Short mmCIF file of C-alpha atoms and ligand atoms in Angstrom, two decimals:
data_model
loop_
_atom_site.label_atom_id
_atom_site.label_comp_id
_atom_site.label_asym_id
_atom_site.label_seq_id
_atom_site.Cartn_x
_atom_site.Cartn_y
_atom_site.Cartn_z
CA UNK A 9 12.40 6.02 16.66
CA UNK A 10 14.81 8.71 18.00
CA UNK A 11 17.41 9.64 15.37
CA UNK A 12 19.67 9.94 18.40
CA UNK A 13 19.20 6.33 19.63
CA UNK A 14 22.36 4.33 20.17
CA UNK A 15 22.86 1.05 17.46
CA UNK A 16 21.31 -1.28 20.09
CA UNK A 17 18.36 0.61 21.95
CA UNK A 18 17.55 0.72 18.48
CA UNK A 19 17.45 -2.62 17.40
CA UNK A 20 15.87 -3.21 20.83
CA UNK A 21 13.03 -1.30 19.78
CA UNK A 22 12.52 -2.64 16.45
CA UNK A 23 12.51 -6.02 17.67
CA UNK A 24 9.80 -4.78 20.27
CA UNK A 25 7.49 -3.17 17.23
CA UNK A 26 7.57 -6.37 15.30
CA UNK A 27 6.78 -8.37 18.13
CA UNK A 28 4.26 -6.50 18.62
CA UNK A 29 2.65 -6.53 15.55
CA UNK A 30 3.54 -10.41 15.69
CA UNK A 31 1.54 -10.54 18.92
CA UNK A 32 -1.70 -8.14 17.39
CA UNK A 33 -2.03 -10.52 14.08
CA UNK A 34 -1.38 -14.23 16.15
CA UNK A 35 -4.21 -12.90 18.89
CA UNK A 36 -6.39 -10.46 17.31
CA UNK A 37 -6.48 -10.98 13.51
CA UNK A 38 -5.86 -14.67 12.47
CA UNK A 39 -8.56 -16.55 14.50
CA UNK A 40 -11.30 -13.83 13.07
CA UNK A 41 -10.14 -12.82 9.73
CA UNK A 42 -12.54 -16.22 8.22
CA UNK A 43 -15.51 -15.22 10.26
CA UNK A 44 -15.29 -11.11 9.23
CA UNK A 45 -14.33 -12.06 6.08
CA UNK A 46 -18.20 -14.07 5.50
CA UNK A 47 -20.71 -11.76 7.58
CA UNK A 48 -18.74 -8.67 5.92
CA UNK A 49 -18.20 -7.51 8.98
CA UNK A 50 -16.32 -3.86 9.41
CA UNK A 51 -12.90 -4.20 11.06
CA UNK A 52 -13.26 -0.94 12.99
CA UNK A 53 -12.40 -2.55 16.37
CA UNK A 54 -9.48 -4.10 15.20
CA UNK A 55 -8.57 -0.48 13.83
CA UNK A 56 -8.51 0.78 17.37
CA UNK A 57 -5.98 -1.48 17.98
CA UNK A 58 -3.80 -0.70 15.00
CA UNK A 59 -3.77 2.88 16.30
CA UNK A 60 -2.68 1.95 19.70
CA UNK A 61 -0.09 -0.26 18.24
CA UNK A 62 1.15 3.26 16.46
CA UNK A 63 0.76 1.59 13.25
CA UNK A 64 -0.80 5.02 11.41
CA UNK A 65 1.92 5.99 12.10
CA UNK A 66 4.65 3.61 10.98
CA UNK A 67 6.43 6.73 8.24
CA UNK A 68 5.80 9.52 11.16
CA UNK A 69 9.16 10.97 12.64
CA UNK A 70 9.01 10.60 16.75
CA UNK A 71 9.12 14.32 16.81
CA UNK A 72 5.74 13.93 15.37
CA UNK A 73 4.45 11.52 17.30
CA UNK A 74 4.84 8.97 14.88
CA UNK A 75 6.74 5.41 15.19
CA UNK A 76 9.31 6.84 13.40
CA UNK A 77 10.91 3.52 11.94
CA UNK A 78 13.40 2.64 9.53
CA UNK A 79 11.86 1.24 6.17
CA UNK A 80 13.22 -2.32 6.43
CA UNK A 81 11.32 -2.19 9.31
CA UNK A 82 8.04 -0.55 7.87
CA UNK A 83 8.49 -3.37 5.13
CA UNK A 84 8.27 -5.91 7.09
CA UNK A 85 5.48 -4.89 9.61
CA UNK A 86 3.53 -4.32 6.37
CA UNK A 87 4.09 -8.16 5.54
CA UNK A 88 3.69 -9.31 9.07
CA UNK A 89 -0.23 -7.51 8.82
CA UNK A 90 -0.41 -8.20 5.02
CA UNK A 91 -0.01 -12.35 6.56
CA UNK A 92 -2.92 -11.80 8.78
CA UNK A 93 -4.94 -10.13 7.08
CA UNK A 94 -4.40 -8.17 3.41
CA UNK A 95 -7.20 -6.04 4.27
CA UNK A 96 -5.64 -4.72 7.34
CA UNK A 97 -2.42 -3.63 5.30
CA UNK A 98 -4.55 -1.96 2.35
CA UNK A 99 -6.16 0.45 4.93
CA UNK A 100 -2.29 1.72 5.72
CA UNK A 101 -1.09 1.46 2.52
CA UNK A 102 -2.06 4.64 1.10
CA UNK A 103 -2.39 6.52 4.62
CA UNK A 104 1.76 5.45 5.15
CA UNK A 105 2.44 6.92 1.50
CA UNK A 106 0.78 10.23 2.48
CA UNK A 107 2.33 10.61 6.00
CA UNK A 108 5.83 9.91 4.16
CA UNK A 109 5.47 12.32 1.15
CA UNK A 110 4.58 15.41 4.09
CA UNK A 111 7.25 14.21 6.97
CA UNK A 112 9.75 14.71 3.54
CA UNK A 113 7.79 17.53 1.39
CA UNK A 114 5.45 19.72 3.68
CA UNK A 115 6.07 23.20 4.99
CA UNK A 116 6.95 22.70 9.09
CA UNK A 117 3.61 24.20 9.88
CA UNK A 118 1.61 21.48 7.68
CA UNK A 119 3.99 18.96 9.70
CA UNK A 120 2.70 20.48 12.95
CA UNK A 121 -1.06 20.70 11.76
CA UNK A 122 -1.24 16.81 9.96
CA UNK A 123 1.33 14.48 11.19
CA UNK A 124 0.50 13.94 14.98
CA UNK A 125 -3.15 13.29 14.04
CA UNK A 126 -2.49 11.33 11.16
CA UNK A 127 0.02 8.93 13.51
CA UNK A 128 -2.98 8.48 15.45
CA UNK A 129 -5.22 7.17 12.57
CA UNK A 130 -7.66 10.57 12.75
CA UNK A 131 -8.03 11.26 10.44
CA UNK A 132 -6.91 8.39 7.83
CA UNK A 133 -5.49 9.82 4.65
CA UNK A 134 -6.00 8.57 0.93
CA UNK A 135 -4.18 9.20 -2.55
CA UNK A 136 -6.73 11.34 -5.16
CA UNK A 137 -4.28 10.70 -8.18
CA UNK A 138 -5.58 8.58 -10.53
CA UNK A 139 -8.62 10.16 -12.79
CA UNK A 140 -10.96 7.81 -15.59
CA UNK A 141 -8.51 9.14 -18.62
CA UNK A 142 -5.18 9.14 -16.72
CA UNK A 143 -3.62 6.26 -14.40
CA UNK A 144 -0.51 4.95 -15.62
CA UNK A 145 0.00 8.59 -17.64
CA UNK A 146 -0.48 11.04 -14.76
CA UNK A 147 1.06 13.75 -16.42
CA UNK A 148 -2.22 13.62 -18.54
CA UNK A 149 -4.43 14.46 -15.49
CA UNK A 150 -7.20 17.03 -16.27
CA UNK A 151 -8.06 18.32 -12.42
CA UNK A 152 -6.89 21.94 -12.23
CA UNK A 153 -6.01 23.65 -9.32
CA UNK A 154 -6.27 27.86 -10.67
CA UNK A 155 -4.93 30.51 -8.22
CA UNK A 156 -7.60 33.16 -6.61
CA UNK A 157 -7.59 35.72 -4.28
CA UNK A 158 -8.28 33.21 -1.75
CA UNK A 159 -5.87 30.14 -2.33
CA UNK A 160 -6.83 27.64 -5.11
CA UNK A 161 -9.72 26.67 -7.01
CA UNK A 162 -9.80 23.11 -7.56
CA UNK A 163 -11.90 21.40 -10.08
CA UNK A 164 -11.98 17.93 -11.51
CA UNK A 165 -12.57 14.28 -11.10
CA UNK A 166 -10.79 11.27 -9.12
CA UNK A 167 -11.23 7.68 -9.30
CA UNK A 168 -10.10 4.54 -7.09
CA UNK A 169 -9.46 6.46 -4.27
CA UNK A 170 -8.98 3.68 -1.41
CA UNK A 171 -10.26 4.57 1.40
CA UNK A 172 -11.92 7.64 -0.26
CA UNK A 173 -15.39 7.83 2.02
CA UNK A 174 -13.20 6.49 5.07
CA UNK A 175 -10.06 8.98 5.29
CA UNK A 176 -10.81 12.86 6.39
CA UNK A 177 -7.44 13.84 4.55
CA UNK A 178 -6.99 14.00 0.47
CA UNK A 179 -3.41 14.16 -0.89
CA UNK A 180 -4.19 15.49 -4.60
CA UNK A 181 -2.26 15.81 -7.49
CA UNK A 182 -3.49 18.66 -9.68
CA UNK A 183 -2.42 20.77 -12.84
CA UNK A 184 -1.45 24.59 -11.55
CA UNK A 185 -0.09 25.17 -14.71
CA UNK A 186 -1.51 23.23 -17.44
CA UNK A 187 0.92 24.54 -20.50
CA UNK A 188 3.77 24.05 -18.89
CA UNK A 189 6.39 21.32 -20.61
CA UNK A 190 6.80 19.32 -19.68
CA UNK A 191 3.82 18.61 -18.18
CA UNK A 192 4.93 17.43 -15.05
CA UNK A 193 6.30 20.72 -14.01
CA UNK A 194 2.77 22.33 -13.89
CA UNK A 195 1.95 19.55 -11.13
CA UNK A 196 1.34 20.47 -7.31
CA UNK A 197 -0.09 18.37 -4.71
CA UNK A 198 -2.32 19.79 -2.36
CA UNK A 199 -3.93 18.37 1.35
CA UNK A 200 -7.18 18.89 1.40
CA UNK A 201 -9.34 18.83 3.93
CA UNK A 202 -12.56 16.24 2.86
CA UNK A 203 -15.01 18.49 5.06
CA UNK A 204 -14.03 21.29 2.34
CA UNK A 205 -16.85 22.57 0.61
CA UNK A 206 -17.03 21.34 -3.49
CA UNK A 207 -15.54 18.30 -2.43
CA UNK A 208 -17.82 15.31 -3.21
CA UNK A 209 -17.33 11.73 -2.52
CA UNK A 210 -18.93 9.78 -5.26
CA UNK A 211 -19.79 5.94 -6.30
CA UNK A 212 -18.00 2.92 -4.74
CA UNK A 213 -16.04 0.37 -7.12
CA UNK A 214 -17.66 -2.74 -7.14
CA UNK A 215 -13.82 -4.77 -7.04
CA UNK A 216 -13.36 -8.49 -7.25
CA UNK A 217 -11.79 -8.27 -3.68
CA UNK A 218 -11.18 -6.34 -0.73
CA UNK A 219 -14.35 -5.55 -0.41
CA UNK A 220 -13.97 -4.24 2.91
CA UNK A 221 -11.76 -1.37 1.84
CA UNK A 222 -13.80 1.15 -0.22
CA UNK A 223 -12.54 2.47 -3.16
CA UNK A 224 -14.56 4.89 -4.93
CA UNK A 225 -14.76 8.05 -7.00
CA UNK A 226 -14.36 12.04 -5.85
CA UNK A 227 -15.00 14.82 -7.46
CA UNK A 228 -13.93 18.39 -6.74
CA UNK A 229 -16.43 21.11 -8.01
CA UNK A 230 -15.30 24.43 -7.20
CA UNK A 231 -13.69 23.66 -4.42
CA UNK A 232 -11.78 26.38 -2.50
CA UNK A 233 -8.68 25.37 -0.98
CA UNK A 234 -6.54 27.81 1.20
CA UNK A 235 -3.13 28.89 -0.58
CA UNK A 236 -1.49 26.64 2.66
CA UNK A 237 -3.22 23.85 1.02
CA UNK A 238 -0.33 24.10 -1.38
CA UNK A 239 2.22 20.96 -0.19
CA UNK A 240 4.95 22.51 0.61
CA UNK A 241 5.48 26.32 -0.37
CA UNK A 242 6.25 26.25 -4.40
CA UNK A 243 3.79 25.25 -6.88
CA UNK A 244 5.19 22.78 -9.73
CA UNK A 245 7.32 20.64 -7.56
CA UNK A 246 4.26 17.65 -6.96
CA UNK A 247 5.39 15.26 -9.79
CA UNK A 248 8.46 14.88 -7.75
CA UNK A 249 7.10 15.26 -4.12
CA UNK A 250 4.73 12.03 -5.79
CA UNK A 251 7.50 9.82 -7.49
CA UNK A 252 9.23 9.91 -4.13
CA UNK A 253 6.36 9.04 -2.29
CA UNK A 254 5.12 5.94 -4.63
CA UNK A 255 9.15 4.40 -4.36
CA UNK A 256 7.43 3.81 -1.00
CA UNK A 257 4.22 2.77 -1.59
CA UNK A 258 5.68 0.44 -4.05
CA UNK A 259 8.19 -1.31 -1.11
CA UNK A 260 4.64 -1.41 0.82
CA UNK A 261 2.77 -3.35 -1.76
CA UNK A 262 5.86 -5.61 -2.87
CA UNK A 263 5.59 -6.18 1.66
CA UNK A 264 2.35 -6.69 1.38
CA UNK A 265 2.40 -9.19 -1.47
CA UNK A 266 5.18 -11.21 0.27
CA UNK A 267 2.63 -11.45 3.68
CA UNK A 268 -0.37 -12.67 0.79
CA UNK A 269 2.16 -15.39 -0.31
CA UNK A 270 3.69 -16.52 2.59
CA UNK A 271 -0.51 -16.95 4.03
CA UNK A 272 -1.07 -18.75 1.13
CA UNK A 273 2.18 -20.83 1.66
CA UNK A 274 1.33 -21.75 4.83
CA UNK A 275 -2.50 -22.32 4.25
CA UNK A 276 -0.98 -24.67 2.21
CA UNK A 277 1.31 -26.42 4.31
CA UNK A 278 -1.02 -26.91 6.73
CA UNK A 279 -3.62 -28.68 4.06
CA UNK A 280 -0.70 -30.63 2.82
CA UNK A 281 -0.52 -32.61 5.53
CA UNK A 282 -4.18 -33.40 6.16
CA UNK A 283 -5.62 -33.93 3.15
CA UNK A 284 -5.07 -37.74 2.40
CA UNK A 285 -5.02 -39.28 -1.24
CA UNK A 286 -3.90 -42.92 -2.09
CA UNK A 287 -3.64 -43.77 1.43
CA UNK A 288 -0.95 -40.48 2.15
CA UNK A 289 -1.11 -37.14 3.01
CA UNK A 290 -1.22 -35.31 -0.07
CA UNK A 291 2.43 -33.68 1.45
CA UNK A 292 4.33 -37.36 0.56
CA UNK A 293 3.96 -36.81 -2.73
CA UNK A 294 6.63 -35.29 -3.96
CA UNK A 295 4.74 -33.23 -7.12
CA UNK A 296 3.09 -31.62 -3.99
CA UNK A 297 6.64 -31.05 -2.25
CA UNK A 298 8.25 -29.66 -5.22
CA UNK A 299 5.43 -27.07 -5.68
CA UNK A 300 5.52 -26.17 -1.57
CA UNK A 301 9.58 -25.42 -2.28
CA UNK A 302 9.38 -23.39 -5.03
CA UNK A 303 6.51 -21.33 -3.05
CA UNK A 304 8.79 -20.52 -0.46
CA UNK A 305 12.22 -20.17 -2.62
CA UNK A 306 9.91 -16.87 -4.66
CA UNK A 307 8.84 -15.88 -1.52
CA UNK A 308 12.70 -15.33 0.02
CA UNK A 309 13.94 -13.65 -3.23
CA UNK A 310 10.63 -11.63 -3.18
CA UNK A 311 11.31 -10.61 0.68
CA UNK A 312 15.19 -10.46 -0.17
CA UNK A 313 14.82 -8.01 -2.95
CA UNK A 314 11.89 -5.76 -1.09
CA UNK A 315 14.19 -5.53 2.16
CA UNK A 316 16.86 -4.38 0.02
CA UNK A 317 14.95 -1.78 -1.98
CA UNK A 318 13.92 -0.33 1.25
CA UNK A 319 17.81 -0.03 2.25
CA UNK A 320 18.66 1.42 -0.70
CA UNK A 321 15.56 4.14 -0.66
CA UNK A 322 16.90 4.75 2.86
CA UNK A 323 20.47 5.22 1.88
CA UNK A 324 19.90 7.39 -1.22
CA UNK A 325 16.87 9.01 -0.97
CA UNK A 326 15.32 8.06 -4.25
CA UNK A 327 15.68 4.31 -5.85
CA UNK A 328 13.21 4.11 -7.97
CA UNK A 329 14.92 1.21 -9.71
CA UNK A 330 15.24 -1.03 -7.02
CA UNK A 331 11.73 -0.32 -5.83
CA UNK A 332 9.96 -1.24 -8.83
CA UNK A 333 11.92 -4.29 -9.12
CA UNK A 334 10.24 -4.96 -5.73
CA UNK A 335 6.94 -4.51 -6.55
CA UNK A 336 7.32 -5.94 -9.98
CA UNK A 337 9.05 -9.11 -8.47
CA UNK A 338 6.89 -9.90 -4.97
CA UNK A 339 3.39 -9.15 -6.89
CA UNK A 340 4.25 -11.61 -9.87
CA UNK A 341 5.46 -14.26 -7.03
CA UNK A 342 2.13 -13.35 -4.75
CA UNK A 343 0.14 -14.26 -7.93
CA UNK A 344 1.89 -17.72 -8.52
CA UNK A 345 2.13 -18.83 -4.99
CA UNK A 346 -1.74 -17.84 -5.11
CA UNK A 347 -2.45 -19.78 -7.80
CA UNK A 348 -0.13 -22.85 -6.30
CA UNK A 349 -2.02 -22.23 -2.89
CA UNK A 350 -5.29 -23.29 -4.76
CA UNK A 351 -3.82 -25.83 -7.37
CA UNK A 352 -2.70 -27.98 -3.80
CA UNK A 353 -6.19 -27.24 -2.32
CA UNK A 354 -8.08 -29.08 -5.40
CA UNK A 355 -11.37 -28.51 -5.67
CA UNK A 356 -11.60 -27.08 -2.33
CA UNK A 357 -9.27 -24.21 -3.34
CA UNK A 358 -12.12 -23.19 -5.38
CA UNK A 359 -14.70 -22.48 -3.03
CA UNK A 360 -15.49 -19.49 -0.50
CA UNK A 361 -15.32 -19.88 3.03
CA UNK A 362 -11.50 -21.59 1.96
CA UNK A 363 -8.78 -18.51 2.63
CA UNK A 364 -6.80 -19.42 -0.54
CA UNK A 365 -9.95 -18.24 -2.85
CA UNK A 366 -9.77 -15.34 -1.10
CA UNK A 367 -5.99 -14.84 -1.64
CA UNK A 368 -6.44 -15.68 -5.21
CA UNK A 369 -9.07 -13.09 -6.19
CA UNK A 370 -6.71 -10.64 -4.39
CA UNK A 371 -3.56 -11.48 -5.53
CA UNK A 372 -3.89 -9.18 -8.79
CA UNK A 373 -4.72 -6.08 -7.01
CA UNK A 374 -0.73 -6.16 -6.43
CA UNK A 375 -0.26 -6.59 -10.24
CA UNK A 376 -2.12 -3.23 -11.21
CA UNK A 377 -2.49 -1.11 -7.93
CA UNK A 378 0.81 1.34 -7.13
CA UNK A 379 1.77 1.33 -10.70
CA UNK A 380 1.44 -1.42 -13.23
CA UNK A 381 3.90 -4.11 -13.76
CA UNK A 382 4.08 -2.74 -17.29
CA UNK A 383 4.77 0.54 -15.79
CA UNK A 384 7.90 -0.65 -13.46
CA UNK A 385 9.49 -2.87 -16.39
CA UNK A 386 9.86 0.54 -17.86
CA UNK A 387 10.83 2.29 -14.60
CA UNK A 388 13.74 -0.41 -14.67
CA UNK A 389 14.33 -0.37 -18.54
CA UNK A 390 14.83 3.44 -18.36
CA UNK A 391 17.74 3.18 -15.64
CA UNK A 392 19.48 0.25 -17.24
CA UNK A 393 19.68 2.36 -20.47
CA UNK A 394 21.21 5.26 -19.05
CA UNK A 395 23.19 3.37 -17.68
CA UNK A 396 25.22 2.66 -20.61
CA UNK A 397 24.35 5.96 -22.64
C1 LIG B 409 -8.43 -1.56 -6.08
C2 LIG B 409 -7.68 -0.39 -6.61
C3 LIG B 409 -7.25 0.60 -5.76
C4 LIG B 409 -6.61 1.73 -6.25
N1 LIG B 409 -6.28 2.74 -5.37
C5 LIG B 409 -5.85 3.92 -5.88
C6 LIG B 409 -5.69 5.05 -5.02
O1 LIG B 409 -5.87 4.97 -3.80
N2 LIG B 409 -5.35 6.24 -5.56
C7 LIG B 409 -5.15 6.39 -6.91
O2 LIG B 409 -4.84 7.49 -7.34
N3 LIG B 409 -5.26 5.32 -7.75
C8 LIG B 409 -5.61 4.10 -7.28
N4 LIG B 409 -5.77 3.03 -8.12
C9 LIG B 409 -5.53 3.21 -9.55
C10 LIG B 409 -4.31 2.47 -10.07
O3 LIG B 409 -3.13 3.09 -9.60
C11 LIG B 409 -4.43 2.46 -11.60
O4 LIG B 409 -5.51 1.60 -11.94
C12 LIG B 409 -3.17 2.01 -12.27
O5 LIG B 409 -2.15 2.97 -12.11
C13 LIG B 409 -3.38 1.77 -13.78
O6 LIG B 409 -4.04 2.83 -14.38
P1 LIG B 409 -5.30 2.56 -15.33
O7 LIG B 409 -6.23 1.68 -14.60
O8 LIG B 409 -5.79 3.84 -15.82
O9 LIG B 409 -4.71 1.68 -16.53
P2 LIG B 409 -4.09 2.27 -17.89
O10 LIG B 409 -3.07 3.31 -17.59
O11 LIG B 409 -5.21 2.62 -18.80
O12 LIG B 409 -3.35 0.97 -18.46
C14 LIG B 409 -4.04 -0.07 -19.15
C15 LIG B 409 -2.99 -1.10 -19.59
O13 LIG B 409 -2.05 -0.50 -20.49
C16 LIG B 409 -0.73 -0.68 -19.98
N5 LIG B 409 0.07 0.50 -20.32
C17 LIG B 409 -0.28 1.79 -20.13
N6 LIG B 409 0.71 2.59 -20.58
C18 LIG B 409 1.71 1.78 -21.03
C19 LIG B 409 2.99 2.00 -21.60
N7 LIG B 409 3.49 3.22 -21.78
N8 LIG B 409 3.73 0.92 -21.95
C20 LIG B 409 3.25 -0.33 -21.75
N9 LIG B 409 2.05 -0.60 -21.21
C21 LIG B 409 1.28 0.43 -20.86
C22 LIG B 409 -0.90 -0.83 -18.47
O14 LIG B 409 0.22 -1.51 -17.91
C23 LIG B 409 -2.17 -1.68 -18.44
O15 LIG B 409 -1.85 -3.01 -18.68
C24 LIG B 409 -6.35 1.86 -7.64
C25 LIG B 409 -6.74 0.83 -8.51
C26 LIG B 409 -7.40 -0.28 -8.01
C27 LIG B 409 -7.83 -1.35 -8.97
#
């Protein structure tokens, strides 16, 4: 949205996005997420209509033909899909990180070349960080990225890239000077182009969900980038240009954890009060009750604390603190609500076909993906520290 906008055409228009969205999920996703969820059926219609709803483009500035929202807002449209379908939100997920980290980082002409088309959802963009020795130590990467006549010469190997065989654009983190310390000052992202020549999209994880969204492996074998591959214009400064863009990613998947839960919440509900033991809906006894409460109690300090990470990354810029509590908080509460969702289903919560299975097996995806829990207790331990040094 316009940074110009007055307070309430503002508002007006947020209100109008999330309605929309509301509107997409209620008609379009809900009554055929079951149904493409058993033939395995590829969601490329409903695609089309997340690019007409601008959603490619939720972290785009206007100027750029994005949506241009704030990032309370972006949080919760990501729960809003994340409720109708996880799958939906995991296909943005990385794309939204990528469109952020250039609308902040890029050189104005690599804003003019990428954003527009990646607001449109052509191409989709993924994340190449992540390599088989290095995930939660990315300073310990090993793909180089050497300077020639020409630009760069990148070599190496990536794995769970989401979206890797789908997206036409490659945000990758590479060493450009491997000896400098520390390390993370010889890091540079670069956009590359997946028609470039060396670049090879490999084998396809075999995960225990989402099995619509590919993840897989790519490798870059002499693979010739042009120097404006560079993000921005100084080499060194990608560690940084990164960190900023996972605080986001991380308010993403703490938004989409919250829309896992509250599906799972309200699968549950909903079973609550048909399923009938000793003569009562299973929802009049109050074990059940107490378990529904405490679902939805996580869920509003999960949604609380995510909405007010993305205020704070909003207001200052960086907040990494804030944003790993998020994502440390919301996945933890998307895994117990998960695993509530199936304890009130019985037996039935067990078996496929029932959407709480589903939500279960993809409820840890949110514990590892975006950074470890591990890895954000430490985020958080290192700020409360200095803090008092
Ligand atoms: C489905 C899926 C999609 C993904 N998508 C992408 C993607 O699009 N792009 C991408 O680049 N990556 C992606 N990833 C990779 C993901 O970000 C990494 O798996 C994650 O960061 C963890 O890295 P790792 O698997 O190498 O685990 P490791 O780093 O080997 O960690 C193993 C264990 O050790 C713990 N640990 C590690 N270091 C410490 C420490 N210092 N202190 C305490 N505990 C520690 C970790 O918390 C974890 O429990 C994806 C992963 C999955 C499963």
């Amino acid at each position: 949205m316009d940074g110009d906008m007055s307070d309430a055409a503002r508002t007006l228009e947020t209100a109008a996005v999330l309605e929309a969205a509301r509107r997409f999920v209620e008609r379009d996703v809900s009554p055929r997420v079951a149904d493409m969820e058993r033939r395995g059926a590829q969601a490329g219609e409903l695609l089309d209509k997340m690019r007409k709803l601008g959603l490619f483009g939720m972290a785009v500035p206007t100027e750029y033909d994005g949506l241009g929202i704030d990032l309370e807002t972006l949080a919760r449209l990501m729960e809003i899909i994340a409720q109708g379908w996880t799958t939906l939100a995991a296909y943005l997920n990385s794309h939204t990180t990528v469109c952020h980290i250039i609308a902040a980082h890029a050189s104005e002409a690599q804003k003019r070349r990428y954003l527009p088309c990646l607001a449109r959802g052509e191409p989709r963009a993924a994340l190449c960080l992540s390599e088989s020795g290095a995930g939660s130590d990315l300073q310990a990467i090993r793909t180089r990225a050497r300077a020639v006549d020409q630009g760069y010469r990148i070599d190496g190997g990536k794995v769970f890239v989401t979206n890797g065989e789908q997206a036409g654009l490659l945000l990758v983190l590479a060493k450009t000077d491997p000896d400098a310390a520390p390390a993370h000052r010889g890091m540079s992202l670069f956009l590359i182009e997946k028609s470039l020549a060396g670049v090879h999209v490999g084998g396809r994880f075999d995960k225990m969900a989402f099995e619509h969204v590919d993840t897989c492996e790519i490798a870059f074998q002499d693979a010739i980038a042009p120097s404006d591959a560079l993000l921005g214009e100084t080499p060194g400064k990608g560690f940084g240009q990164l960190l900023d863009g996972l605080e986001l990613g991380r308010i993403e998947f703490a938004a989409s954890a919250i829309g896992l839960g509250q599906a799972a919440l309200e699968h549950s509900l909903r079973y609550a009060r048909e399923r009938v033991t000793f003569g009562h809906p299973i929802s009049d006894h109050q074990a059940v009750q107490l378990e529904l409460a405490a679902m939805a109690t996580k869920l509003m300090a999960a949604r609380t604390l995510t909405l007010e990470a993305a205020r704070q990354k909003a207001t200052h810029g960086r907040a990494d603190m804030p944003c790993a509590m998020a994502k440390l908080f919301a996945s933890e509460t998307a895994m117990e609500v998960a695993l509530s969702a199936l304890r009130i289903h019985g037996g039935y919560g067990y078996i496929k076909g029932y959407a709480v299975e589903r939500l279960f097996r993809e409820a840890p995806l949110y514990l590892v993906g975006e950074g470890t829990n591990e890895i954000q207790k430490l985020v958080i331990a290192r700020r409360l520290l200095e803090s008092v040094a």
